[in-house]
Amino acid sequence: MFKSKKSRTNRFAAVANQHVSVGRDSMLDSEYPFRLNMYLDPPTDEITIEEFEIFALDRLQVLKAIESAKLRNLNDEQFKKDVQYAVDKYLPMHSNTAFDLISERRKDHISHFVLRLAYCRSDESREWFLRQEAALFKYRLLEENVKDRSAFLESAKLDWHVVTAEQKQAIQNQLERCVPLKIKHNVKEYVEQQTYFEVPFEKVPSLVRQRAIYLHQGKAYVPMEHQTSLVMEEFTSRLESMLVATAKALPRLEEDDRLKPILLNVEKQYVGKVYGAEQVVDGDLTAANVDGAVEQHAPLCMRTLHDALVQDKHLKHSGRMQFGLFLKAIGLSVDQALLYWRMAFSKKTDDEFQKNYAYNIRHNYGLEGRRVSYGAYSCSKIIKGDAPSAGDHHGCPFRHFSSGNLEARLYKDKLLPNQVRDIMNLIQGSHYQLACTKYFEFTHPGHDRIDTIQHPNAYYELSVASAAETEQGEPMDVER
Ligand code: SF4
């Protein structure tokens, strides 16, 4: 797949020649007949290492723009504007009526597969990539003109069968029972006018969950109205399984030592700053000043764990992991961590502490077992992780607290009623990180707006910087 820059130029010359002599249409027909792509086949083209990285980073800008637009809860129009801006800048994709489509589509194809390699490594990365790619695909699908969209779907080898008029008549009553509530007054006409597809029911889990379709003998009968859902289910389920397959093949691919550093660098761009994965040799924080630092600067998730630890003199495993790795990432060395946890677990004997807890602490610092120095949990890992059950205190309060408990906590932290209302509204829309960001802004007056909180340790650093600026009497310059 890779060539030197010279070979690549030759290849491009060849493409250019073909472009002129063979003609653009035949190349397009054979390689990229559509703007939309299910990405079933990897590129066989030759590319340089530089292109490998640049294409991936450009696509990443688009995926990040999509993520940011979703996190900011933009309305449809603003969402479209933001995403289109990023697409035009980094990954332009014109419809079949425009010129120079091959290089655009080639870049789209290659960049997808490079990011697939970079983001197949962990569940968290796979999930993130899948979510953003699905959003990009959906955006393009909805923007596509009817002719190209239909032609693309026809070519996509989707396992759907159009229900014939006779079949439809035979199940007319059942189909009528599944018509959406909004058109209950004209049910018969609706069914008669819709084109229905028969698909294996496992291909449309979200429609099955919503009870929005008729199911019979393992088949789902999906009206044309749900075509977008149908295509999206197909796209995500295919990509999901291909990502798992890529993860299995990755160790072999990484034997090429040119690829590994690039893939790690690309992956890091999304994960952002990795907090706490490096060894803390001599951090600023000591066992004696952890309490003050956490109370003053830590986000609500960590203060909840800290409160529980102080009160119960104990935390269960998930809580110890979440809080312990956070402390490590704010600068608590392993010696100080052992001291801190020993003091915190004051009801345990020395023997119990050594036997049941000390090993795990050293393990987090890479001193036991596989000797991996673990990084602190990001917001998305905490929010999507196992929900706390009775006696647990891990998780994200904005996601896992009941509304009554959260409201009480917000009032305890001296938020005003309108501020509590703003946060609760965000939570109702499942915007937990935005709620946390608002909480930061309300509890750190002097900030108009900060980027969405993505990591508890980013919250902590912002809070420390904010306090330092306030002490100096200067407004804080938050990097955007
Ligand atoms: S959004 Fe992140 S930082 Fe904020 S409370 Fe939840 S997990 Fe913690």
CSV table of C-alpha atoms and ligand atoms in Angstrom, one decimal:
chain,number,residue,atom,x,y,z
A,1,MET,CA,0.0,0.0,0.0
A,2,PHE,CA,2.9,2.4,0.8
A,3,LYS,CA,5.3,3.8,-1.7
A,4,SER,CA,8.1,6.4,-1.6
A,5,LYS,CA,7.1,9.9,-2.5
A,6,LYS,CA,8.5,9.3,-6.0
A,7,SER,CA,6.4,6.3,-6.6
A,8,ARG,CA,3.5,8.1,-5.4
A,9,THR,CA,4.1,10.9,-7.8
A,10,ASN,CA,4.3,8.3,-10.6
A,11,ARG,CA,1.1,6.8,-9.5
A,12,PHE,CA,-0.5,10.2,-9.4
A,13,ALA,CA,0.8,10.8,-12.9
A,14,ALA,CA,-0.7,7.6,-14.0
A,15,VAL,CA,-4.0,8.5,-12.5
A,16,ALA,CA,-3.8,11.9,-14.1
A,17,ASN,CA,-3.0,10.3,-17.5
A,18,GLN,CA,-5.9,8.0,-17.1
A,19,HIS,CA,-7.9,11.0,-16.1
A,20,VAL,CA,-7.2,12.5,-19.5
A,21,SER,CA,-7.0,9.5,-21.8
A,22,VAL,CA,-9.3,6.9,-20.3
A,23,GLY,CA,-11.7,9.5,-19.0
A,24,ARG,CA,-13.0,10.5,-15.6
A,25,ASP,CA,-16.3,8.6,-16.0
A,26,SER,CA,-14.8,5.2,-16.4
A,27,MET,CA,-12.5,5.7,-13.3
A,28,LEU,CA,-15.4,6.9,-11.3
A,29,ASP,CA,-17.6,4.1,-12.4
A,30,SER,CA,-15.1,1.4,-11.4
A,31,GLU,CA,-13.7,2.9,-8.2
A,32,TYR,CA,-16.0,5.5,-6.7
A,33,PRO,CA,-19.3,5.6,-8.5
A,34,PHE,CA,-21.0,7.3,-5.5
A,35,ARG,CA,-20.2,9.9,-3.0
A,36,LEU,CA,-21.6,7.6,-0.3
A,37,ASN,CA,-19.5,4.7,0.7
A,38,MET,CA,-20.2,1.7,3.0
A,39,TYR,CA,-16.4,1.1,3.2
A,40,LEU,CA,-16.7,-2.6,2.7
A,41,ASP,CA,-13.4,-3.0,0.7
A,42,PRO,CA,-10.1,-1.5,1.9
A,43,PRO,CA,-8.2,0.7,-0.6
A,44,THR,CA,-5.7,-1.1,-2.8
A,45,ASP,CA,-4.2,2.1,-3.9
A,46,GLU,CA,-0.6,3.1,-3.3
A,47,ILE,CA,-0.2,6.0,-0.9
A,48,THR,CA,2.8,7.6,0.8
A,49,ILE,CA,3.2,7.6,4.6
A,50,GLU,CA,2.6,11.4,4.5
A,51,GLU,CA,-0.7,10.9,2.9
A,52,PHE,CA,-1.6,8.1,5.3
A,53,GLU,CA,-1.2,10.5,8.2
A,54,ILE,CA,-2.5,13.7,6.6
A,55,PHE,CA,-5.7,12.1,5.3
A,56,ALA,CA,-6.4,10.6,8.7
A,57,LEU,CA,-5.8,13.8,10.6
A,58,ASP,CA,-8.1,15.7,8.1
A,59,ARG,CA,-10.9,13.2,8.5
A,60,LEU,CA,-10.4,13.4,12.3
A,61,GLN,CA,-11.1,17.2,12.1
A,62,VAL,CA,-14.4,16.4,10.5
A,63,LEU,CA,-15.3,13.7,13.1
A,64,LYS,CA,-14.3,16.1,15.9
A,65,ALA,CA,-16.5,18.8,14.4
A,66,ILE,CA,-19.4,16.4,14.4
A,67,GLU,CA,-18.7,15.4,18.0
A,68,SER,CA,-18.4,19.0,19.1
A,69,ALA,CA,-21.7,20.0,17.3
A,70,LYS,CA,-23.5,17.1,19.0
A,71,LEU,CA,-22.1,18.0,22.5
A,72,ARG,CA,-23.1,21.6,22.1
A,73,ASN,CA,-26.6,20.4,21.4
A,74,LEU,CA,-26.9,22.6,18.3
A,75,ASN,CA,-30.2,22.8,16.4
A,76,ASP,CA,-30.4,21.2,12.9
A,77,GLU,CA,-29.5,24.3,11.0
A,78,GLN,CA,-26.4,25.2,13.1
A,79,PHE,CA,-25.3,21.5,13.2
A,80,LYS,CA,-25.4,21.4,9.4
A,81,LYS,CA,-23.5,24.7,9.2
A,82,ASP,CA,-20.8,23.6,11.5
A,83,VAL,CA,-20.4,20.1,10.0
A,84,GLN,CA,-20.4,21.5,6.4
A,85,TYR,CA,-17.7,24.0,7.3
A,86,ALA,CA,-15.5,21.2,8.5
A,87,VAL,CA,-16.3,19.0,5.5
A,88,ASP,CA,-15.6,21.7,3.0
A,89,LYS,CA,-12.3,22.5,4.7
A,90,TYR,CA,-10.9,19.0,5.4
A,91,LEU,CA,-12.8,16.4,3.4
A,92,PRO,CA,-14.8,18.0,0.6
A,93,MET,CA,-17.2,15.6,-1.1
A,94,HIS,CA,-19.1,16.8,-4.1
A,95,SER,CA,-21.9,15.0,-5.8
A,96,ASN,CA,-21.7,13.3,-9.2
A,97,THR,CA,-22.3,16.6,-10.9
A,98,ALA,CA,-18.9,18.1,-9.9
A,99,PHE,CA,-15.4,17.8,-11.2
A,100,ASP,CA,-12.3,16.1,-9.7
A,101,LEU,CA,-14.2,13.6,-7.7
A,102,ILE,CA,-11.7,10.9,-7.8
A,103,SER,CA,-9.2,12.5,-5.5
A,104,GLU,CA,-11.9,13.6,-3.1
A,105,ARG,CA,-13.4,10.1,-2.9
A,106,ARG,CA,-10.0,8.4,-2.7
A,107,LYS,CA,-9.1,10.6,0.3
A,108,ASP,CA,-12.4,9.8,1.9
A,109,HIS,CA,-11.9,6.1,1.4
A,110,ILE,CA,-8.3,6.0,2.5
A,111,SER,CA,-8.8,8.2,5.5
A,112,HIS,CA,-11.7,6.1,6.7
A,113,PHE,CA,-9.6,3.0,6.7
A,114,VAL,CA,-6.6,4.6,8.4
A,115,LEU,CA,-8.8,5.9,11.2
A,116,ARG,CA,-10.4,2.4,11.4
A,117,LEU,CA,-6.9,1.1,12.2
A,118,ALA,CA,-6.2,3.9,14.7
A,119,TYR,CA,-9.5,3.5,16.5
A,120,CYS,CA,-10.0,-0.2,16.7
A,121,ARG,CA,-7.7,-0.7,19.7
A,122,SER,CA,-10.1,-0.3,22.6
A,123,ASP,CA,-13.9,-0.5,23.2
A,124,GLU,CA,-13.9,3.2,24.0
A,125,SER,CA,-12.1,4.2,20.8
A,126,ARG,CA,-14.2,1.9,18.7
A,127,GLU,CA,-17.3,3.3,20.1
A,128,TRP,CA,-16.3,6.8,19.6
A,129,PHE,CA,-15.2,6.2,16.0
A,130,LEU,CA,-18.4,4.3,15.2
A,131,ARG,CA,-20.6,7.1,16.6
A,132,GLN,CA,-18.9,9.9,14.7
A,133,GLU,CA,-18.6,7.9,11.4
A,134,ALA,CA,-22.3,7.0,11.6
A,135,ALA,CA,-23.1,10.6,12.1
A,136,LEU,CA,-21.0,11.6,9.1
A,137,PHE,CA,-22.5,8.9,7.0
A,138,LYS,CA,-26.1,10.0,8.0
A,139,TYR,CA,-25.3,13.6,7.3
A,140,ARG,CA,-24.1,12.7,3.8
A,141,LEU,CA,-27.0,10.3,3.2
A,142,LEU,CA,-29.6,13.0,4.0
A,143,GLU,CA,-27.8,15.6,1.9
A,144,GLU,CA,-27.5,13.3,-1.1
A,145,ASN,CA,-29.8,13.9,-4.1
A,146,VAL,CA,-32.5,11.4,-4.6
A,147,LYS,CA,-31.1,9.9,-7.8
A,148,ASP,CA,-27.6,9.2,-6.4
A,149,ARG,CA,-29.0,8.1,-3.1
A,150,SER,CA,-31.3,5.5,-4.7
A,151,ALA,CA,-28.5,4.3,-7.1
A,152,PHE,CA,-26.1,3.9,-4.1
A,153,LEU,CA,-28.6,1.9,-2.1
A,154,GLU,CA,-29.3,-0.3,-5.0
A,155,SER,CA,-25.6,-1.0,-5.3
A,156,ALA,CA,-25.0,-1.6,-1.6
A,157,LYS,CA,-26.2,-5.2,-1.6
A,158,LEU,CA,-28.5,-4.7,1.3
A,159,ASP,CA,-30.4,-7.7,2.2
A,160,TRP,CA,-33.9,-6.1,1.7
A,161,HIS,CA,-36.7,-7.3,-0.4
A,162,VAL,CA,-39.5,-5.0,-1.6
A,163,VAL,CA,-42.8,-6.4,-0.3
A,164,THR,CA,-45.1,-7.1,-3.3
A,165,ALA,CA,-48.6,-5.8,-3.6
A,166,GLU,CA,-50.0,-9.3,-2.9
A,167,GLN,CA,-47.8,-9.8,0.2
A,168,LYS,CA,-48.8,-6.4,1.4
A,169,GLN,CA,-52.5,-7.2,1.0
A,170,ALA,CA,-52.1,-10.4,3.0
A,171,ILE,CA,-50.6,-8.6,6.0
A,172,GLN,CA,-52.5,-5.3,5.6
A,173,ASN,CA,-54.2,-5.5,9.0
A,174,GLN,CA,-50.9,-6.2,10.9
A,175,LEU,CA,-49.2,-3.4,9.0
A,176,GLU,CA,-52.0,-1.0,9.9
A,177,ARG,CA,-51.5,-1.8,13.6
A,178,CYS,CA,-47.9,-0.6,13.4
A,179,VAL,CA,-48.5,2.7,11.7
A,180,PRO,CA,-47.0,5.6,13.7
A,181,LEU,CA,-49.4,7.3,16.1
A,182,LYS,CA,-49.1,10.7,14.3
A,183,ILE,CA,-51.1,9.4,11.3
A,184,LYS,CA,-53.6,7.2,13.0
A,185,HIS,CA,-56.5,8.9,11.3
A,186,ASN,CA,-55.4,7.8,7.8
A,187,VAL,CA,-54.0,4.4,8.5
A,188,LYS,CA,-55.3,2.4,5.5
A,189,GLU,CA,-54.2,5.0,3.0
A,190,TYR,CA,-50.7,5.2,4.7
A,191,VAL,CA,-50.1,1.5,4.3
A,192,GLU,CA,-51.3,1.4,0.8
A,193,GLN,CA,-49.0,4.2,-0.3
A,194,GLN,CA,-45.9,3.1,1.5
A,195,THR,CA,-43.3,0.8,0.0
A,196,TYR,CA,-42.4,-1.8,2.5
A,197,PHE,CA,-39.1,-3.8,2.8
A,198,GLU,CA,-38.8,-7.2,4.3
A,199,VAL,CA,-35.6,-7.6,6.2
A,200,PRO,CA,-34.2,-10.0,8.9
A,201,PHE,CA,-35.4,-8.5,12.2
A,202,GLU,CA,-31.9,-8.5,13.7
A,203,LYS,CA,-30.9,-5.8,11.1
A,204,VAL,CA,-33.2,-3.2,12.6
A,205,PRO,CA,-32.9,-3.5,16.4
A,206,SER,CA,-33.8,0.1,17.2
A,207,LEU,CA,-37.0,-0.1,15.2
A,208,VAL,CA,-37.8,-3.4,17.0
A,209,ARG,CA,-37.1,-1.8,20.3
A,210,GLN,CA,-39.4,1.1,19.5
A,211,ARG,CA,-42.1,-1.5,18.4
A,212,ALA,CA,-42.4,0.6,15.3
A,213,ILE,CA,-42.7,-2.2,12.8
A,214,TYR,CA,-44.5,-5.5,12.1
A,215,LEU,CA,-42.5,-8.6,12.9
A,216,HIS,CA,-43.3,-12.1,11.6
A,217,GLN,CA,-41.3,-15.3,11.5
A,218,GLY,CA,-38.0,-13.5,11.9
A,219,LYS,CA,-38.8,-10.9,9.3
A,220,ALA,CA,-39.3,-7.2,9.9
A,221,TYR,CA,-41.6,-5.2,7.6
A,222,VAL,CA,-40.2,-1.7,7.4
A,223,PRO,CA,-41.9,1.2,5.6
A,224,MET,CA,-40.0,3.4,3.3
A,225,GLU,CA,-40.4,6.2,5.8
A,226,HIS,CA,-37.8,4.4,8.0
A,227,GLN,CA,-35.4,3.9,5.1
A,228,THR,CA,-32.8,6.1,6.8
A,229,SER,CA,-32.9,4.1,10.0
A,230,LEU,CA,-32.6,0.9,7.9
A,231,VAL,CA,-29.6,2.2,6.1
A,232,MET,CA,-28.0,3.5,9.3
A,233,GLU,CA,-28.5,0.1,11.1
A,234,GLU,CA,-26.9,-1.6,8.2
A,235,PHE,CA,-24.0,0.9,8.2
A,236,THR,CA,-23.3,0.7,11.9
A,237,SER,CA,-23.6,-3.0,12.3
A,238,ARG,CA,-21.3,-3.6,9.3
A,239,LEU,CA,-18.7,-1.1,10.6
A,240,GLU,CA,-19.0,-2.5,14.2
A,241,SER,CA,-18.1,-6.0,13.1
A,242,MET,CA,-15.4,-4.8,10.8
A,243,LEU,CA,-13.8,-2.8,13.6
A,244,VAL,CA,-13.6,-5.9,15.8
A,245,ALA,CA,-12.0,-7.8,12.9
A,246,THR,CA,-9.5,-5.0,12.4
A,247,ALA,CA,-8.6,-5.0,16.1
A,248,LYS,CA,-7.8,-8.7,15.8
A,249,ALA,CA,-5.6,-8.1,12.8
A,250,LEU,CA,-3.9,-5.0,14.2
A,251,PRO,CA,-0.9,-6.7,15.9
A,252,ARG,CA,0.1,-8.1,12.6
A,253,LEU,CA,-0.3,-4.8,10.8
A,254,GLU,CA,1.8,-3.0,13.4
A,255,GLU,CA,4.7,-5.2,12.6
A,256,ASP,CA,5.4,-2.5,10.0
A,257,ASP,CA,7.2,-0.1,12.3
A,258,ARG,CA,6.4,2.9,10.1
A,259,LEU,CA,2.7,2.5,11.0
A,260,LYS,CA,2.6,2.1,14.7
A,261,PRO,CA,3.8,5.6,15.7
A,262,ILE,CA,1.4,7.2,13.2
A,263,LEU,CA,-1.6,5.2,14.4
A,264,LEU,CA,-0.8,6.0,18.0
A,265,ASN,CA,-0.4,9.7,17.3
A,266,VAL,CA,-3.7,9.7,15.4
A,267,GLU,CA,-5.5,7.9,18.1
A,268,LYS,CA,-4.1,10.3,20.7
A,269,GLN,CA,-5.7,13.2,18.8
A,270,TYR,CA,-9.2,12.1,19.9
A,271,VAL,CA,-8.4,10.7,23.3
A,272,GLY,CA,-6.8,14.1,23.7
A,273,LYS,CA,-4.4,14.5,26.6
A,274,VAL,CA,-3.8,11.2,28.3
A,275,TYR,CA,-3.9,11.9,32.0
A,276,GLY,CA,-1.8,10.0,34.4
A,277,ALA,CA,-0.4,7.3,32.2
A,278,GLU,CA,3.1,8.4,32.8
A,279,GLN,CA,4.9,7.5,36.0
A,280,VAL,CA,4.5,10.1,38.8
A,281,VAL,CA,7.9,10.2,40.3
A,282,ASP,CA,7.7,13.2,42.6
A,283,GLY,CA,4.4,14.9,42.3
A,284,ASP,CA,3.4,18.2,43.9
A,285,LEU,CA,0.6,16.5,45.8
A,286,THR,CA,1.1,14.8,49.1
A,287,ALA,CA,-1.1,12.6,51.2
A,288,ALA,CA,-1.5,15.5,53.5
A,289,ASN,CA,-2.9,18.0,50.9
A,290,VAL,CA,-5.1,15.7,48.8
A,291,ASP,CA,-8.2,16.5,50.7
A,292,GLY,CA,-7.9,20.3,50.2
A,293,ALA,CA,-7.0,20.0,46.5
A,294,VAL,CA,-9.9,17.7,45.8
A,295,GLU,CA,-12.5,19.7,47.8
A,296,GLN,CA,-11.4,22.9,46.0
A,297,HIS,CA,-10.8,21.8,42.4
A,298,ALA,CA,-12.1,18.3,41.6
A,299,PRO,CA,-15.3,17.8,39.6
A,300,LEU,CA,-18.4,16.5,41.2
A,301,CYS,CA,-17.7,12.9,40.4
A,302,MET,CA,-14.5,12.9,42.3
A,303,ARG,CA,-15.8,14.9,45.2
A,304,THR,CA,-18.6,12.4,45.5
A,305,LEU,CA,-16.1,9.6,45.8
A,306,HIS,CA,-14.0,11.7,48.2
A,307,ASP,CA,-17.0,12.5,50.4
A,308,ALA,CA,-17.9,8.8,50.6
A,309,LEU,CA,-14.3,7.8,51.4
A,310,VAL,CA,-14.1,10.3,54.2
A,311,GLN,CA,-17.5,9.2,55.6
A,312,ASP,CA,-17.2,5.4,55.2
A,313,LYS,CA,-13.4,5.1,55.5
A,314,HIS,CA,-13.8,2.8,52.5
A,315,LEU,CA,-14.5,2.7,48.8
A,316,LYS,CA,-15.4,-0.3,46.6
A,317,HIS,CA,-13.2,-1.4,43.8
A,318,SER,CA,-14.7,0.7,41.0
A,319,GLY,CA,-14.6,3.8,43.2
A,320,ARG,CA,-11.0,3.2,44.1
A,321,MET,CA,-10.1,2.8,40.5
A,322,GLN,CA,-11.9,6.0,39.4
A,323,PHE,CA,-10.6,8.1,42.2
A,324,GLY,CA,-7.2,6.5,42.6
A,325,LEU,CA,-6.3,7.1,38.9
A,326,PHE,CA,-7.6,10.6,39.1
A,327,LEU,CA,-5.3,11.3,42.1
A,328,LYS,CA,-2.4,9.8,40.3
A,329,ALA,CA,-3.0,12.1,37.3
A,330,ILE,CA,-3.1,15.2,39.5
A,331,GLY,CA,0.4,14.3,40.8
A,332,LEU,CA,0.1,11.9,43.7
A,333,SER,CA,3.2,9.6,43.6
A,334,VAL,CA,2.8,5.9,44.5
A,335,ASP,CA,4.4,6.3,47.9
A,336,GLN,CA,2.1,9.2,48.8
A,337,ALA,CA,-0.9,7.3,47.4
A,338,LEU,CA,-0.1,4.3,49.6
A,339,LEU,CA,0.1,6.6,52.5
A,340,TYR,CA,-3.1,8.5,51.6
A,341,TRP,CA,-5.2,5.3,51.1
A,342,ARG,CA,-3.8,3.8,54.3
A,343,MET,CA,-4.9,6.8,56.3
A,344,ALA,CA,-8.2,6.9,54.5
A,345,PHE,CA,-9.0,3.2,55.2
A,346,SER,CA,-8.4,3.8,58.9
A,347,LYS,CA,-10.8,1.0,60.0
A,348,LYS,CA,-8.6,-1.6,58.3
A,349,THR,CA,-5.6,-3.2,60.0
A,350,ASP,CA,-2.2,-2.9,58.4
A,351,ASP,CA,-2.4,-6.5,57.5
A,352,GLU,CA,-5.8,-6.1,55.7
A,353,PHE,CA,-4.6,-3.0,53.9
A,354,GLN,CA,-1.5,-4.7,52.6
A,355,LYS,CA,-3.3,-7.8,51.6
A,356,ASN,CA,-6.4,-6.3,50.0
A,357,TYR,CA,-5.6,-2.8,48.7
A,358,ALA,CA,-1.8,-2.0,48.5
A,359,TYR,CA,-1.3,-4.4,45.5
A,360,ASN,CA,-4.0,-2.6,43.5
A,361,ILE,CA,-2.6,0.8,44.2
A,362,ARG,CA,0.9,-0.3,43.0
A,363,HIS,CA,-0.8,-2.0,40.0
A,364,ASN,CA,-2.3,1.3,38.9
A,365,TYR,CA,1.1,2.8,39.0
A,366,GLY,CA,2.6,0.0,36.8
A,367,LEU,CA,4.5,-1.7,39.6
A,368,GLU,CA,2.7,-5.0,39.6
A,369,GLY,CA,1.2,-7.5,37.1
A,370,ARG,CA,1.7,-6.5,33.5
A,371,ARG,CA,3.4,-3.3,34.7
A,372,VAL,CA,1.2,-1.0,32.7
A,373,SER,CA,0.9,2.5,34.1
A,374,TYR,CA,-2.8,3.2,33.8
A,375,GLY,CA,-4.3,6.5,32.7
A,376,ALA,CA,-7.2,8.3,34.5
A,377,TYR,CA,-10.8,7.7,33.3
A,378,SER,CA,-12.3,10.1,30.8
A,379,CYS,CA,-15.8,11.4,31.2
A,380,SER,CA,-17.1,9.2,28.4
A,381,LYS,CA,-15.6,6.1,30.1
A,382,ILE,CA,-17.2,7.1,33.4
A,383,ILE,CA,-20.5,8.0,31.9
A,384,LYS,CA,-20.8,4.9,29.8
A,385,GLY,CA,-19.3,2.6,32.4
A,386,ASP,CA,-21.2,0.3,34.8
A,387,ALA,CA,-23.8,2.3,36.7
A,388,PRO,CA,-23.2,2.4,40.5
A,389,SER,CA,-25.3,0.0,42.5
A,390,ALA,CA,-26.1,0.2,46.3
A,391,GLY,CA,-23.0,1.1,48.2
A,392,ASP,CA,-21.1,2.2,45.1
A,393,HIS,CA,-20.1,5.8,44.6
A,394,HIS,CA,-18.3,5.7,41.3
A,395,GLY,CA,-19.8,7.1,38.1
A,396,CYS,CA,-20.9,10.6,37.0
A,397,PRO,CA,-23.4,12.4,39.2
A,398,PHE,CA,-24.9,14.2,36.2
A,399,ARG,CA,-25.6,10.8,34.7
A,400,HIS,CA,-26.1,8.5,37.6
A,401,PHE,CA,-27.7,10.5,40.4
A,402,SER,CA,-31.5,10.6,40.7
A,403,SER,CA,-32.8,14.0,39.9
A,404,GLY,CA,-33.8,14.6,43.5
A,405,ASN,CA,-30.3,13.8,44.8
A,406,LEU,CA,-28.6,15.8,42.1
A,407,GLU,CA,-30.8,18.9,42.8
A,408,ALA,CA,-30.0,18.6,46.5
A,409,ARG,CA,-26.3,18.4,45.7
A,410,LEU,CA,-26.5,21.4,43.4
A,411,TYR,CA,-28.3,23.5,46.1
A,412,LYS,CA,-25.7,22.3,48.7
A,413,ASP,CA,-23.0,23.7,46.4
A,414,LYS,CA,-24.8,27.0,46.5
A,415,LEU,CA,-26.2,27.1,42.9
A,416,LEU,CA,-29.1,29.4,42.3
A,417,PRO,CA,-32.5,28.1,41.4
A,418,ASN,CA,-32.2,29.2,37.7
A,419,GLN,CA,-28.8,27.6,37.5
A,420,VAL,CA,-30.1,24.3,38.9
A,421,ARG,CA,-32.9,24.5,36.4
A,422,ASP,CA,-30.4,25.0,33.5
A,423,ILE,CA,-28.4,22.0,34.6
A,424,MET,CA,-31.5,19.8,35.1
A,425,ASN,CA,-32.7,20.7,31.6
A,426,LEU,CA,-29.4,19.6,30.1
A,427,ILE,CA,-29.6,16.4,31.9
A,428,GLN,CA,-33.1,15.7,30.6
A,429,GLY,CA,-31.7,15.9,27.2
A,430,SER,CA,-28.9,13.5,28.2
A,431,HIS,CA,-26.2,16.2,27.9
A,432,TYR,CA,-24.2,15.2,31.0
A,433,GLN,CA,-20.9,16.7,30.0
A,434,LEU,CA,-22.6,19.9,29.1
A,435,ALA,CA,-24.3,19.9,32.5
A,436,CYS,CA,-20.9,19.5,34.1
A,437,THR,CA,-19.5,22.3,32.0
A,438,LYS,CA,-22.3,24.6,33.1
A,439,TYR,CA,-21.7,23.5,36.7
A,440,PHE,CA,-18.0,24.6,36.3
A,441,GLU,CA,-19.1,27.9,34.9
A,442,PHE,CA,-21.5,28.6,37.6
A,443,THR,CA,-19.1,27.6,40.4
A,444,HIS,CA,-16.2,29.5,38.8
A,445,PRO,CA,-17.6,33.0,38.2
A,446,GLY,CA,-15.5,35.1,35.8
A,447,HIS,CA,-15.7,32.6,32.9
A,448,ASP,CA,-18.2,33.2,30.1
A,449,ARG,CA,-17.7,29.9,28.4
A,450,ILE,CA,-15.3,27.0,28.4
A,451,ASP,CA,-15.0,24.0,26.0
A,452,THR,CA,-17.1,21.0,27.0
A,453,ILE,CA,-15.5,19.1,29.8
A,454,GLN,CA,-14.2,15.8,28.4
A,455,HIS,CA,-12.1,14.6,31.3
A,456,PRO,CA,-12.2,15.0,35.1
A,457,ASN,CA,-8.6,15.9,35.1
A,458,ALA,CA,-9.2,18.6,32.5
A,459,TYR,CA,-11.8,20.0,34.9
A,460,TYR,CA,-9.3,19.9,37.7
A,461,GLU,CA,-6.6,21.7,35.7
A,462,LEU,CA,-9.0,24.4,34.6
A,463,SER,CA,-10.1,25.0,38.2
A,464,VAL,CA,-6.5,25.2,39.4
A,465,ALA,CA,-5.7,27.7,36.6
A,466,SER,CA,-8.8,29.7,37.3
A,467,ALA,CA,-7.9,30.0,41.0
A,468,ALA,CA,-4.3,31.1,40.1
A,469,GLU,CA,-5.6,33.7,37.7
A,470,THR,CA,-8.1,35.0,40.3
A,471,GLU,CA,-5.4,35.3,42.9
A,472,GLN,CA,-3.4,37.4,40.5
A,473,GLY,CA,-6.5,39.4,39.7
A,474,GLU,CA,-6.3,38.7,36.0
A,475,PRO,CA,-9.1,37.3,33.8
A,476,MET,CA,-8.3,33.7,32.8
A,477,ASP,CA,-7.4,33.0,29.2
A,478,VAL,CA,-9.0,29.7,28.5
A,479,GLU,CA,-7.5,27.9,25.5
A,480,ARG,CA,-10.3,27.0,23.0
B,1,SF4,S1,-18.9,15.1,33.3
B,1,SF4,FE1,-17.0,14.1,33.6
B,1,SF4,S2,-15.9,15.5,35.1
B,1,SF4,FE2,-18.0,16.0,35.1
B,1,SF4,S3,-18.8,14.9,36.8
B,1,SF4,FE3,-19.2,13.7,35.0
B,1,SF4,S4,-17.5,12.3,34.8
B,1,SF4,FE4,-16.9,13.9,36.3
